[in-house]
PDB file of C-alpha atoms and ligand atoms in Angstrom:
ATOM      1  CA  MET U 281     170.067 111.153 110.973  1.00  0.00           C
ATOM      2  CA  ILE U 282     172.252 112.837 113.527  1.00  0.00           C
ATOM      3  CA  CYS U 283     173.097 110.843 116.611  1.00  0.00           C
ATOM      4  CA  VAL U 284     173.653 112.431 120.033  1.00  0.00           C
ATOM      5  CA  ALA U 285     175.083 110.442 122.952  1.00  0.00           C
ATOM      6  CA  ILE U 286     174.004 111.636 126.395  1.00  0.00           C
ATOM      7  CA  ALA U 287     176.811 110.494 128.628  1.00  0.00           C
ATOM      8  CA  ASN U 288     178.537 111.053 131.938  1.00  0.00           C
ATOM      9  CA  GLN U 289     179.984 108.129 133.829  1.00  0.00           C
ATOM     10  CA  LYS U 290     178.595 109.528 137.078  1.00  0.00           C
ATOM     11  CA  GLY U 291     175.213 108.167 138.077  1.00  0.00           C
ATOM     12  CA  GLY U 292     172.295 110.367 139.041  1.00  0.00           C
ATOM     13  CA  VAL U 293     173.376 113.495 137.169  1.00  0.00           C
ATOM     14  CA  GLY U 294     170.263 113.734 134.995  1.00  0.00           C
ATOM     15  CA  LYS U 295     171.216 111.752 131.869  1.00  0.00           C
ATOM     16  CA  THR U 296     167.946 109.851 131.641  1.00  0.00           C
ATOM     17  CA  THR U 297     165.774 112.817 132.623  1.00  0.00           C
ATOM     18  CA  THR U 298     167.535 114.832 129.933  1.00  0.00           C
ATOM     19  CA  ALA U 299     167.188 112.034 127.360  1.00  0.00           C
ATOM     20  CA  ILE U 300     163.445 111.600 127.935  1.00  0.00           C
ATOM     21  CA  ASN U 301     162.541 115.265 128.025  1.00  0.00           C
ATOM     22  CA  LEU U 302     164.840 116.391 125.264  1.00  0.00           C
ATOM     23  CA  ALA U 303     163.537 113.590 123.052  1.00  0.00           C
ATOM     24  CA  THR U 304     159.989 114.750 123.813  1.00  0.00           C
ATOM     25  CA  ALA U 305     160.829 118.404 123.220  1.00  0.00           C
ATOM     26  CA  MET U 306     162.480 117.614 119.878  1.00  0.00           C
ATOM     27  CA  ALA U 307     159.450 115.559 118.844  1.00  0.00           C
ATOM     28  CA  ALA U 308     157.186 118.421 119.930  1.00  0.00           C
ATOM     29  CA  ILE U 309     158.964 120.783 117.564  1.00  0.00           C
ATOM     30  CA  GLY U 310     158.508 118.343 114.718  1.00  0.00           C
ATOM     31  CA  TRP U 311     161.587 116.134 114.584  1.00  0.00           C
ATOM     32  CA  ARG U 312     161.201 112.379 114.114  1.00  0.00           C
ATOM     33  CA  VAL U 313     163.096 111.138 117.161  1.00  0.00           C
ATOM     34  CA  LEU U 314     164.520 107.770 118.156  1.00  0.00           C
ATOM     35  CA  LEU U 315     165.686 107.304 121.735  1.00  0.00           C
ATOM     36  CA  ILE U 316     167.870 104.268 122.433  1.00  0.00           C
ATOM     37  CA  ASP U 317     167.994 103.125 126.041  1.00  0.00           C
ATOM     38  CA  LEU U 318     171.519 101.805 126.651  1.00  0.00           C
ATOM     39  CA  ASP U 319     171.252 101.484 130.431  1.00  0.00           C
ATOM     40  CA  PRO U 320     170.417  97.998 131.786  1.00  0.00           C
ATOM     41  CA  GLN U 321     168.338  99.783 134.451  1.00  0.00           C
ATOM     42  CA  GLY U 322     165.927 100.703 131.660  1.00  0.00           C
ATOM     43  CA  ASN U 323     164.866 103.954 133.310  1.00  0.00           C
ATOM     44  CA  ALA U 324     164.285 105.738 130.009  1.00  0.00           C
ATOM     45  CA  SER U 325     162.044 102.886 128.855  1.00  0.00           C
ATOM     46  CA  THR U 326     160.047 102.882 132.086  1.00  0.00           C
ATOM     47  CA  GLY U 327     159.905 106.675 132.144  1.00  0.00           C
ATOM     48  CA  LEU U 328     158.323 106.625 128.696  1.00  0.00           C
ATOM     49  CA  GLY U 329     155.746 104.066 129.769  1.00  0.00           C
ATOM     50  CA  VAL U 330     157.153 101.007 127.944  1.00  0.00           C
ATOM     51  CA  ARG U 331     156.127  98.074 130.138  1.00  0.00           C
ATOM     52  CA  GLN U 332     158.469  95.096 130.629  1.00  0.00           C
ATOM     53  CA  GLY U 333     156.060  92.863 128.701  1.00  0.00           C
ATOM     54  CA  ASP U 334     156.180  95.206 125.730  1.00  0.00           C
ATOM     55  CA  ARG U 335     159.962  95.004 125.427  1.00  0.00           C
ATOM     56  CA  LEU U 336     159.915  92.240 122.807  1.00  0.00           C
ATOM     57  CA  HIS U 337     163.149  93.433 121.282  1.00  0.00           C
ATOM     58  CA  SER U 338     165.633  95.625 123.062  1.00  0.00           C
ATOM     59  CA  SER U 339     168.916  97.441 122.734  1.00  0.00           C
ATOM     60  CA  TYR U 340     170.547  94.180 123.826  1.00  0.00           C
ATOM     61  CA  ASP U 341     169.171  92.421 120.730  1.00  0.00           C
ATOM     62  CA  VAL U 342     170.377  95.276 118.544  1.00  0.00           C
ATOM     63  CA  LEU U 343     173.919  95.115 119.953  1.00  0.00           C
ATOM     64  CA  LEU U 344     174.041  91.337 119.661  1.00  0.00           C
ATOM     65  CA  GLY U 345     172.760  91.482 116.090  1.00  0.00           C
ATOM     66  CA  GLU U 346     169.499  89.709 116.927  1.00  0.00           C
ATOM     67  CA  ALA U 347     167.236  92.580 115.877  1.00  0.00           C
ATOM     68  CA  THR U 348     167.483  95.665 113.677  1.00  0.00           C
ATOM     69  CA  LEU U 349     166.746  99.128 115.026  1.00  0.00           C
ATOM     70  CA  ALA U 350     163.523  99.167 113.014  1.00  0.00           C
ATOM     71  CA  GLU U 351     162.430  95.878 114.598  1.00  0.00           C
ATOM     72  CA  ALA U 352     163.353  96.941 118.117  1.00  0.00           C
ATOM     73  CA  ALA U 353     161.899 100.459 118.056  1.00  0.00           C
ATOM     74  CA  VAL U 354     158.479 100.868 119.652  1.00  0.00           C
ATOM     75  CA  GLU U 355     156.262 103.911 119.428  1.00  0.00           C
ATOM     76  CA  THR U 356     155.662 105.893 122.598  1.00  0.00           C
ATOM     77  CA  ARG U 357     152.635 107.926 123.619  1.00  0.00           C
ATOM     78  CA  VAL U 358     154.518 110.941 122.314  1.00  0.00           C
ATOM     79  CA  PRO U 359     153.834 111.477 118.609  1.00  0.00           C
ATOM     80  CA  LEU U 360     157.048 111.249 116.491  1.00  0.00           C
ATOM     81  CA  LEU U 361     158.997 109.650 119.359  1.00  0.00           C
ATOM     82  CA  SER U 362     160.040 105.998 119.264  1.00  0.00           C
ATOM     83  CA  ILE U 363     162.265 104.150 121.698  1.00  0.00           C
ATOM     84  CA  VAL U 364     164.446 101.082 121.597  1.00  0.00           C
ATOM     85  CA  PRO U 365     163.902  99.876 125.162  1.00  0.00           C
ATOM     86  CA  ALA U 366     166.444  98.268 127.460  1.00  0.00           C
ATOM     87  CA  THR U 367     166.064  95.047 129.390  1.00  0.00           C
ATOM     88  CA  MET U 368     168.162  93.562 132.183  1.00  0.00           C
ATOM     89  CA  ASP U 369     169.888  91.313 129.572  1.00  0.00           C
ATOM     90  CA  LEU U 370     171.875  94.380 128.700  1.00  0.00           C
ATOM     91  CA  SER U 371     173.853  94.064 131.932  1.00  0.00           C
ATOM     92  CA  GLY U 372     175.414  90.914 130.458  1.00  0.00           C
ATOM     93  CA  ALA U 373     176.074  92.401 127.036  1.00  0.00           C
ATOM     94  CA  GLU U 374     179.491  93.844 127.877  1.00  0.00           C
ATOM     95  CA  VAL U 375     180.751  90.401 128.875  1.00  0.00           C
ATOM     96  CA  GLU U 376     179.027  88.637 125.987  1.00  0.00           C
ATOM     97  CA  MET U 377     180.581  91.012 123.487  1.00  0.00           C
ATOM     98  CA  VAL U 378     184.143  90.538 124.790  1.00  0.00           C
ATOM     99  CA  GLY U 379     184.979  87.952 122.129  1.00  0.00           C
ATOM    100  CA  LEU U 380     183.605  90.002 119.248  1.00  0.00           C
ATOM    101  CA  GLU U 381     186.217  91.840 117.250  1.00  0.00           C
ATOM    102  CA  ASP U 382     183.808  94.604 116.243  1.00  0.00           C
ATOM    103  CA  ARG U 383     182.312  94.991 119.717  1.00  0.00           C
ATOM    104  CA  MET U 384     182.842  98.775 119.816  1.00  0.00           C
ATOM    105  CA  HIS U 385     181.020  99.199 116.481  1.00  0.00           C
ATOM    106  CA  ARG U 386     177.876  97.137 117.022  1.00  0.00           C
ATOM    107  CA  LEU U 387     175.595 100.128 117.537  1.00  0.00           C
ATOM    108  CA  LYS U 388     177.161 102.101 114.703  1.00  0.00           C
ATOM    109  CA  GLN U 389     176.557  99.200 112.330  1.00  0.00           C
ATOM    110  CA  ALA U 390     172.934  98.990 113.427  1.00  0.00           C
ATOM    111  CA  MET U 391     172.514 102.732 112.838  1.00  0.00           C
ATOM    112  CA  GLU U 392     173.988 102.453 109.366  1.00  0.00           C
ATOM    113  CA  GLU U 393     171.398  99.831 108.520  1.00  0.00           C
ATOM    114  CA  ALA U 394     168.506 101.953 109.827  1.00  0.00           C
ATOM    115  CA  PRO U 395     165.910 102.761 107.168  1.00  0.00           C
ATOM    116  CA  ALA U 396     166.799 106.054 105.472  1.00  0.00           C
ATOM    117  CA  GLY U 397     164.717 108.956 106.683  1.00  0.00           C
ATOM    118  CA  ALA U 398     162.921 107.002 109.424  1.00  0.00           C
ATOM    119  CA  TRP U 399     164.329 109.270 112.116  1.00  0.00           C
ATOM    120  CA  GLU U 400     166.016 112.660 111.983  1.00  0.00           C
ATOM    121  CA  ILE U 401     167.721 112.484 115.345  1.00  0.00           C
ATOM    122  CA  CYS U 402     168.736 109.642 117.591  1.00  0.00           C
ATOM    123  CA  LEU U 403     169.440 110.200 121.292  1.00  0.00           C
ATOM    124  CA  LEU U 404     171.446 107.615 123.233  1.00  0.00           C
ATOM    125  CA  ASP U 405     170.820 107.341 126.973  1.00  0.00           C
ATOM    126  CA  CYS U 406     174.091 105.904 128.333  1.00  0.00           C
ATOM    127  CA  PRO U 407     174.715 103.932 131.525  1.00  0.00           C
ATOM    128  CA  PRO U 408     176.822 105.415 134.339  1.00  0.00           C
ATOM    129  CA  SER U 409     180.155 103.959 133.244  1.00  0.00           C
ATOM    130  CA  LEU U 410     182.720 104.267 130.482  1.00  0.00           C
ATOM    131  CA  GLY U 411     182.392 100.608 129.516  1.00  0.00           C
ATOM    132  CA  THR U 412     181.566  98.954 126.200  1.00  0.00           C
ATOM    133  CA  LEU U 413     177.983 100.260 126.119  1.00  0.00           C
ATOM    134  CA  THR U 414     179.010 103.909 126.441  1.00  0.00           C
ATOM    135  CA  ILE U 415     181.860 103.355 123.995  1.00  0.00           C
ATOM    136  CA  ASN U 416     179.395 101.909 121.477  1.00  0.00           C
ATOM    137  CA  ALA U 417     177.371 105.098 121.907  1.00  0.00           C
ATOM    138  CA  LEU U 418     180.401 107.349 121.422  1.00  0.00           C
ATOM    139  CA  VAL U 419     181.488 105.411 118.331  1.00  0.00           C
ATOM    140  CA  ALA U 420     178.002 105.678 116.818  1.00  0.00           C
ATOM    141  CA  ALA U 421     177.373 109.342 117.692  1.00  0.00           C
ATOM    142  CA  GLN U 422     178.382 112.556 115.955  1.00  0.00           C
ATOM    143  CA  ARG U 423     177.725 114.625 119.073  1.00  0.00           C
ATOM    144  CA  LEU U 424     178.121 114.262 122.826  1.00  0.00           C
ATOM    145  CA  LEU U 425     175.828 115.961 125.318  1.00  0.00           C
ATOM    146  CA  VAL U 426     177.084 115.932 128.903  1.00  0.00           C
ATOM    147  CA  PRO U 427     174.661 116.579 131.772  1.00  0.00           C
ATOM    148  CA  LEU U 428     176.472 117.983 134.816  1.00  0.00           C
ATOM    149  CA  GLN U 429     174.794 118.140 138.183  1.00  0.00           C
ATOM    150  CA  CYS U 430     175.214 121.463 140.011  1.00  0.00           C
ATOM    151  CA  GLU U 431     176.843 119.978 143.078  1.00  0.00           C
ATOM    152  CA  PHE U 432     180.288 119.779 144.572  1.00  0.00           C
ATOM    153  CA  PHE U 433     182.583 117.562 142.452  1.00  0.00           C
ATOM    154  CA  ALA U 434     180.510 118.335 139.339  1.00  0.00           C
ATOM    155  CA  LEU U 435     183.672 118.552 137.260  1.00  0.00           C
ATOM    156  CA  GLU U 436     185.238 115.505 138.822  1.00  0.00           C
ATOM    157  CA  GLY U 437     185.354 112.748 136.235  1.00  0.00           C
ATOM    158  CA  LEU U 438     184.783 115.153 133.364  1.00  0.00           C
ATOM    159  CA  SER U 439     188.430 115.100 132.314  1.00  0.00           C
ATOM    160  CA  GLN U 440     188.298 111.307 132.204  1.00  0.00           C
ATOM    161  CA  LEU U 441     185.197 111.491 130.004  1.00  0.00           C
ATOM    162  CA  LEU U 442     186.865 114.008 127.696  1.00  0.00           C
ATOM    163  CA  GLN U 443     189.994 111.847 127.478  1.00  0.00           C
ATOM    164  CA  THR U 444     187.827 108.906 126.480  1.00  0.00           C
ATOM    165  CA  VAL U 445     186.176 111.061 123.824  1.00  0.00           C
ATOM    166  CA  GLU U 446     189.593 112.043 122.486  1.00  0.00           C
ATOM    167  CA  ARG U 447     190.724 108.429 122.307  1.00  0.00           C
ATOM    168  CA  ILE U 448     187.547 107.381 120.518  1.00  0.00           C
ATOM    169  CA  ARG U 449     187.919 110.283 118.112  1.00  0.00           C
ATOM    170  CA  VAL U 450     191.456 109.203 117.207  1.00  0.00           C
ATOM    171  CA  ALA U 451     190.825 105.469 117.052  1.00  0.00           C
ATOM    172  CA  TYR U 452     187.282 105.061 115.758  1.00  0.00           C
ATOM    173  CA  ASN U 453     185.192 108.152 115.212  1.00  0.00           C
ATOM    174  CA  PRO U 454     186.799 111.400 113.997  1.00  0.00           C
ATOM    175  CA  ASP U 455     183.292 112.876 113.560  1.00  0.00           C
ATOM    176  CA  LEU U 456     182.595 112.934 117.303  1.00  0.00           C
ATOM    177  CA  ALA U 457     182.239 116.480 118.653  1.00  0.00           C
ATOM    178  CA  ILE U 458     181.010 117.986 121.908  1.00  0.00           C
ATOM    179  CA  LEU U 459     177.479 119.315 121.464  1.00  0.00           C
ATOM    180  CA  GLY U 460     177.496 120.911 124.892  1.00  0.00           C
ATOM    181  CA  VAL U 461     177.336 120.617 128.646  1.00  0.00           C
ATOM    182  CA  ALA U 462     173.941 120.984 130.315  1.00  0.00           C
ATOM    183  CA  LEU U 463     173.793 122.053 133.951  1.00  0.00           C
ATOM    184  CA  THR U 464     171.108 120.087 135.785  1.00  0.00           C
ATOM    185  CA  MET U 465     169.399 120.122 139.191  1.00  0.00           C
ATOM    186  CA  PHE U 466     170.244 123.750 139.713  1.00  0.00           C
ATOM    187  CA  ASP U 467     168.883 125.170 142.966  1.00  0.00           C
ATOM    188  CA  ARG U 468     168.939 128.945 142.889  1.00  0.00           C
ATOM    189  CA  ARG U 469     168.414 129.226 146.654  1.00  0.00           C
ATOM    190  CA  ASN U 470     171.566 127.231 147.226  1.00  0.00           C
ATOM    191  CA  ASN U 471     174.854 129.144 147.144  1.00  0.00           C
ATOM    192  CA  LEU U 472     176.810 126.020 146.303  1.00  0.00           C
ATOM    193  CA  SER U 473     174.662 125.403 143.231  1.00  0.00           C
ATOM    194  CA  GLN U 474     175.318 128.978 142.064  1.00  0.00           C
ATOM    195  CA  GLN U 475     179.036 128.651 142.744  1.00  0.00           C
ATOM    196  CA  VAL U 476     179.309 125.361 140.863  1.00  0.00           C
ATOM    197  CA  ALA U 477     177.450 126.803 137.872  1.00  0.00           C
ATOM    198  CA  GLU U 478     179.840 129.770 137.819  1.00  0.00           C
ATOM    199  CA  ASP U 479     182.909 127.547 138.119  1.00  0.00           C
ATOM    200  CA  VAL U 480     181.748 125.241 135.350  1.00  0.00           C
ATOM    201  CA  ARG U 481     181.141 128.210 133.041  1.00  0.00           C
ATOM    202  CA  ALA U 482     184.542 129.669 133.889  1.00  0.00           C
ATOM    203  CA  CYS U 483     186.140 126.331 133.104  1.00  0.00           C
ATOM    204  CA  LEU U 484     184.203 125.235 130.009  1.00  0.00           C
ATOM    205  CA  GLY U 485     183.063 128.534 128.518  1.00  0.00           C
ATOM    206  CA  SER U 486     180.720 128.410 125.561  1.00  0.00           C
ATOM    207  CA  ALA U 487     180.479 124.617 125.682  1.00  0.00           C
ATOM    208  CA  VAL U 488     177.986 125.143 128.515  1.00  0.00           C
ATOM    209  CA  PHE U 489     174.410 125.751 127.386  1.00  0.00           C
ATOM    210  CA  ASP U 490     172.809 128.985 128.573  1.00  0.00           C
ATOM    211  CA  THR U 491     169.779 127.006 129.700  1.00  0.00           C
ATOM    212  CA  VAL U 492     170.087 125.619 133.204  1.00  0.00           C
ATOM    213  CA  VAL U 493     167.730 122.834 134.264  1.00  0.00           C
ATOM    214  CA  PRO U 494     166.392 123.651 137.738  1.00  0.00           C
ATOM    215  CA  ARG U 495     165.839 121.140 140.483  1.00  0.00           C
ATOM    216  CA  ASN U 496     162.120 120.520 140.050  1.00  0.00           C
ATOM    217  CA  VAL U 497     160.115 117.804 141.744  1.00  0.00           C
ATOM    218  CA  ARG U 498     157.814 117.481 138.716  1.00  0.00           C
ATOM    219  CA  LEU U 499     160.771 116.152 136.719  1.00  0.00           C
ATOM    220  CA  SER U 500     161.310 113.387 139.254  1.00  0.00           C
ATOM    221  CA  GLU U 501     157.588 112.567 139.643  1.00  0.00           C
ATOM    222  CA  ALA U 502     156.832 112.218 135.939  1.00  0.00           C
ATOM    223  CA  PRO U 503     158.647 108.875 135.328  1.00  0.00           C
ATOM    224  CA  SER U 504     156.515 107.085 137.919  1.00  0.00           C
ATOM    225  CA  HIS U 505     153.531 107.921 135.703  1.00  0.00           C
ATOM    226  CA  GLY U 506     155.360 106.619 132.635  1.00  0.00           C
ATOM    227  CA  LEU U 507     155.274 110.089 131.150  1.00  0.00           C
ATOM    228  CA  PRO U 508     157.839 112.682 130.121  1.00  0.00           C
ATOM    229  CA  ALA U 509     157.616 115.768 132.345  1.00  0.00           C
ATOM    230  CA  LEU U 510     156.699 117.725 129.233  1.00  0.00           C
ATOM    231  CA  ILE U 511     153.427 115.795 129.067  1.00  0.00           C
ATOM    232  CA  TYR U 512     152.922 115.279 132.795  1.00  0.00           C
ATOM    233  CA  ASP U 513     153.192 119.014 133.461  1.00  0.00           C
ATOM    234  CA  LEU U 514     154.105 121.138 130.463  1.00  0.00           C
ATOM    235  CA  LYS U 515     154.133 124.355 132.456  1.00  0.00           C
ATOM    236  CA  CYS U 516     156.475 123.292 135.254  1.00  0.00           C
ATOM    237  CA  PRO U 517     159.901 124.982 135.343  1.00  0.00           C
ATOM    238  CA  GLY U 518     161.641 121.706 134.451  1.00  0.00           C
ATOM    239  CA  SER U 519     159.586 121.239 131.279  1.00  0.00           C
ATOM    240  CA  GLU U 520     160.143 124.852 130.291  1.00  0.00           C
ATOM    241  CA  ALA U 521     163.888 124.401 130.743  1.00  0.00           C
ATOM    242  CA  TYR U 522     163.998 121.313 128.538  1.00  0.00           C
ATOM    243  CA  LEU U 523     162.030 123.086 125.795  1.00  0.00           C
ATOM    244  CA  LYS U 524     164.503 125.947 125.951  1.00  0.00           C
ATOM    245  CA  LEU U 525     167.437 123.529 125.920  1.00  0.00           C
ATOM    246  CA  ALA U 526     165.982 121.802 122.848  1.00  0.00           C
ATOM    247  CA  ARG U 527     165.915 125.137 121.007  1.00  0.00           C
ATOM    248  CA  GLU U 528     169.545 125.774 121.919  1.00  0.00           C
ATOM    249  CA  ILE U 529     170.472 122.310 120.719  1.00  0.00           C
ATOM    250  CA  VAL U 530     168.701 122.720 117.375  1.00  0.00           C
ATOM    251  CA  ALA U 531     170.730 125.900 116.863  1.00  0.00           C
ATOM    252  CA  ARG U 532     173.958 123.958 117.451  1.00  0.00           C
ATOM    253  CA  LEU U 533     173.144 121.059 115.131  1.00  0.00           C
ATOM    254  CA  PRO U 534     174.243 121.053 111.508  1.00  0.00           C
ATOM    255  CA  ARG U 535     172.011 122.890 109.098  1.00  0.00           C
ATOM    256  CA  HIS U 536     171.245 119.885 106.934  1.00  0.00           C
ATOM    257  CA  ALA U 537     169.583 118.225 109.895  1.00  0.00           C
ATOM    258  CA  GLU U 538     167.509 121.345 110.457  1.00  0.00           C
ATOM    259  CA  ALA U 539     166.578 121.510 106.795  1.00  0.00           C
ATOM    260  CA  GLU U 540     165.561 117.861 106.804  1.00  0.00           C
ATOM    261  CA  ALA U 541     163.355 118.506 109.812  1.00  0.00           C
ATOM    262  CA  ALA U 542     161.619 121.468 108.205  1.00  0.00           C
TER     263      ALA U 542
HETATM  264  P1  LIG B  96     171.144 109.500 135.493  1.00  0.00           P
HETATM  265  O1  LIG B  96     170.425 108.965 134.280  1.00  0.00           O
HETATM  266  O2  LIG B  96     172.322 110.349 135.149  1.00  0.00           O
HETATM  267  O3  LIG B  96     171.488 108.423 136.469  1.00  0.00           O
HETATM  268  P2  LIG B  96     168.555 110.573 136.264  1.00  0.00           P
HETATM  269  O4  LIG B  96     168.060 111.399 135.139  1.00  0.00           O
HETATM  270  O5  LIG B  96     167.979 109.208 136.403  1.00  0.00           O
HETATM  271  O6  LIG B  96     170.139 110.492 136.241  1.00  0.00           O
HETATM  272  O7  LIG B  96     168.325 111.422 137.590  1.00  0.00           O
HETATM  273  C1  LIG B  96     168.631 110.892 138.861  1.00  0.00           C
HETATM  274  C2  LIG B  96     167.470 111.173 139.816  1.00  0.00           C
HETATM  275  O8  LIG B  96     167.297 112.575 139.961  1.00  0.00           O
HETATM  276  C3  LIG B  96     166.140 110.640 139.310  1.00  0.00           C
HETATM  277  O9  LIG B  96     165.387 110.217 140.409  1.00  0.00           O
HETATM  278  C4  LIG B  96     165.496 111.849 138.652  1.00  0.00           C
HETATM  279  O10 LIG B  96     164.081 111.769 138.666  1.00  0.00           O
HETATM  280  C5  LIG B  96     166.020 112.982 139.512  1.00  0.00           C
HETATM  281  N1  LIG B  96     166.197 114.212 138.741  1.00  0.00           N
HETATM  282  C6  LIG B  96     166.883 114.379 137.589  1.00  0.00           C
HETATM  283  N2  LIG B  96     166.891 115.659 137.203  1.00  0.00           N
HETATM  284  C7  LIG B  96     166.177 116.348 138.140  1.00  0.00           C
HETATM  285  C8  LIG B  96     165.825 117.726 138.325  1.00  0.00           C
HETATM  286  N3  LIG B  96     166.223 118.670 137.458  1.00  0.00           N
HETATM  287  N4  LIG B  96     165.087 118.045 139.395  1.00  0.00           N
HETATM  288  C9  LIG B  96     164.700 117.110 140.300  1.00  0.00           C
HETATM  289  N5  LIG B  96     164.998 115.808 140.191  1.00  0.00           N
HETATM  290  C10 LIG B  96     165.737 115.412 139.123  1.00  0.00           C
HETATM  291 MG1  LIG B  97     170.097 106.981 133.670  1.00  0.00          MG
END
């Protein structure tokens, strides 16, 4: 199983939208996908239609060692896609884990105990901070996917994120590599959006995916129906972009993962 953290300490840049729709797109092309909601807001869980009452076990329980991934994962309406939901308890987890010596490795340990072959890819939807939850994700993951919103200050904070990645690589997880940067909420009628996209490409080069996710109201409507945009409206430009992004991502993942999925 390859594990991809979707992180950016800025809020509202499209992490959760990317997590939900990429997870759905990967499942649609035949991968067995696990999405882990690591944000106490639980937007990925809600966006995939997991009701509060159905969150018997959560990512909190997994981090605190009170449930295994297999116990906490629930199936979604999307075939091949399961999710470990988040509950508000998670907002206390960072504080509760302070005393634990292995607090940065809790998620990694849970992943290592996951049943072999249950899932081929695991996506981690991170909260908007570089705290213990995001660090757990970066310690557990082999790849980092960074959504960047096409707005002024898009690159602000990125160097801090990359420094954190470097520190985690040295201290805990030498396997961590950048999968890529995905430009989100692109508005082609807006000059600023175009300019930001150009600047980001000039700065980050081939790390930036060719696919650009457009600003598309269908992407923001879908979660209120508890559905990924890919199911809510498969033909909308946002869904098409996430399908295209999924294909680019598959091409960047190691071959053994592809072979396993075949
Ligand atoms: P994050 O998880 O980084 O905080 P979200 O994915 O929750 O960001 O996105 C923030 C808000 O923007 C949400 O209301 C979401 O529905 C909306 N949104 C995200 N991506 C798009 C897009 N490409 N087009 C339109 N709205 C979007
Ligand atoms: Mg989010």
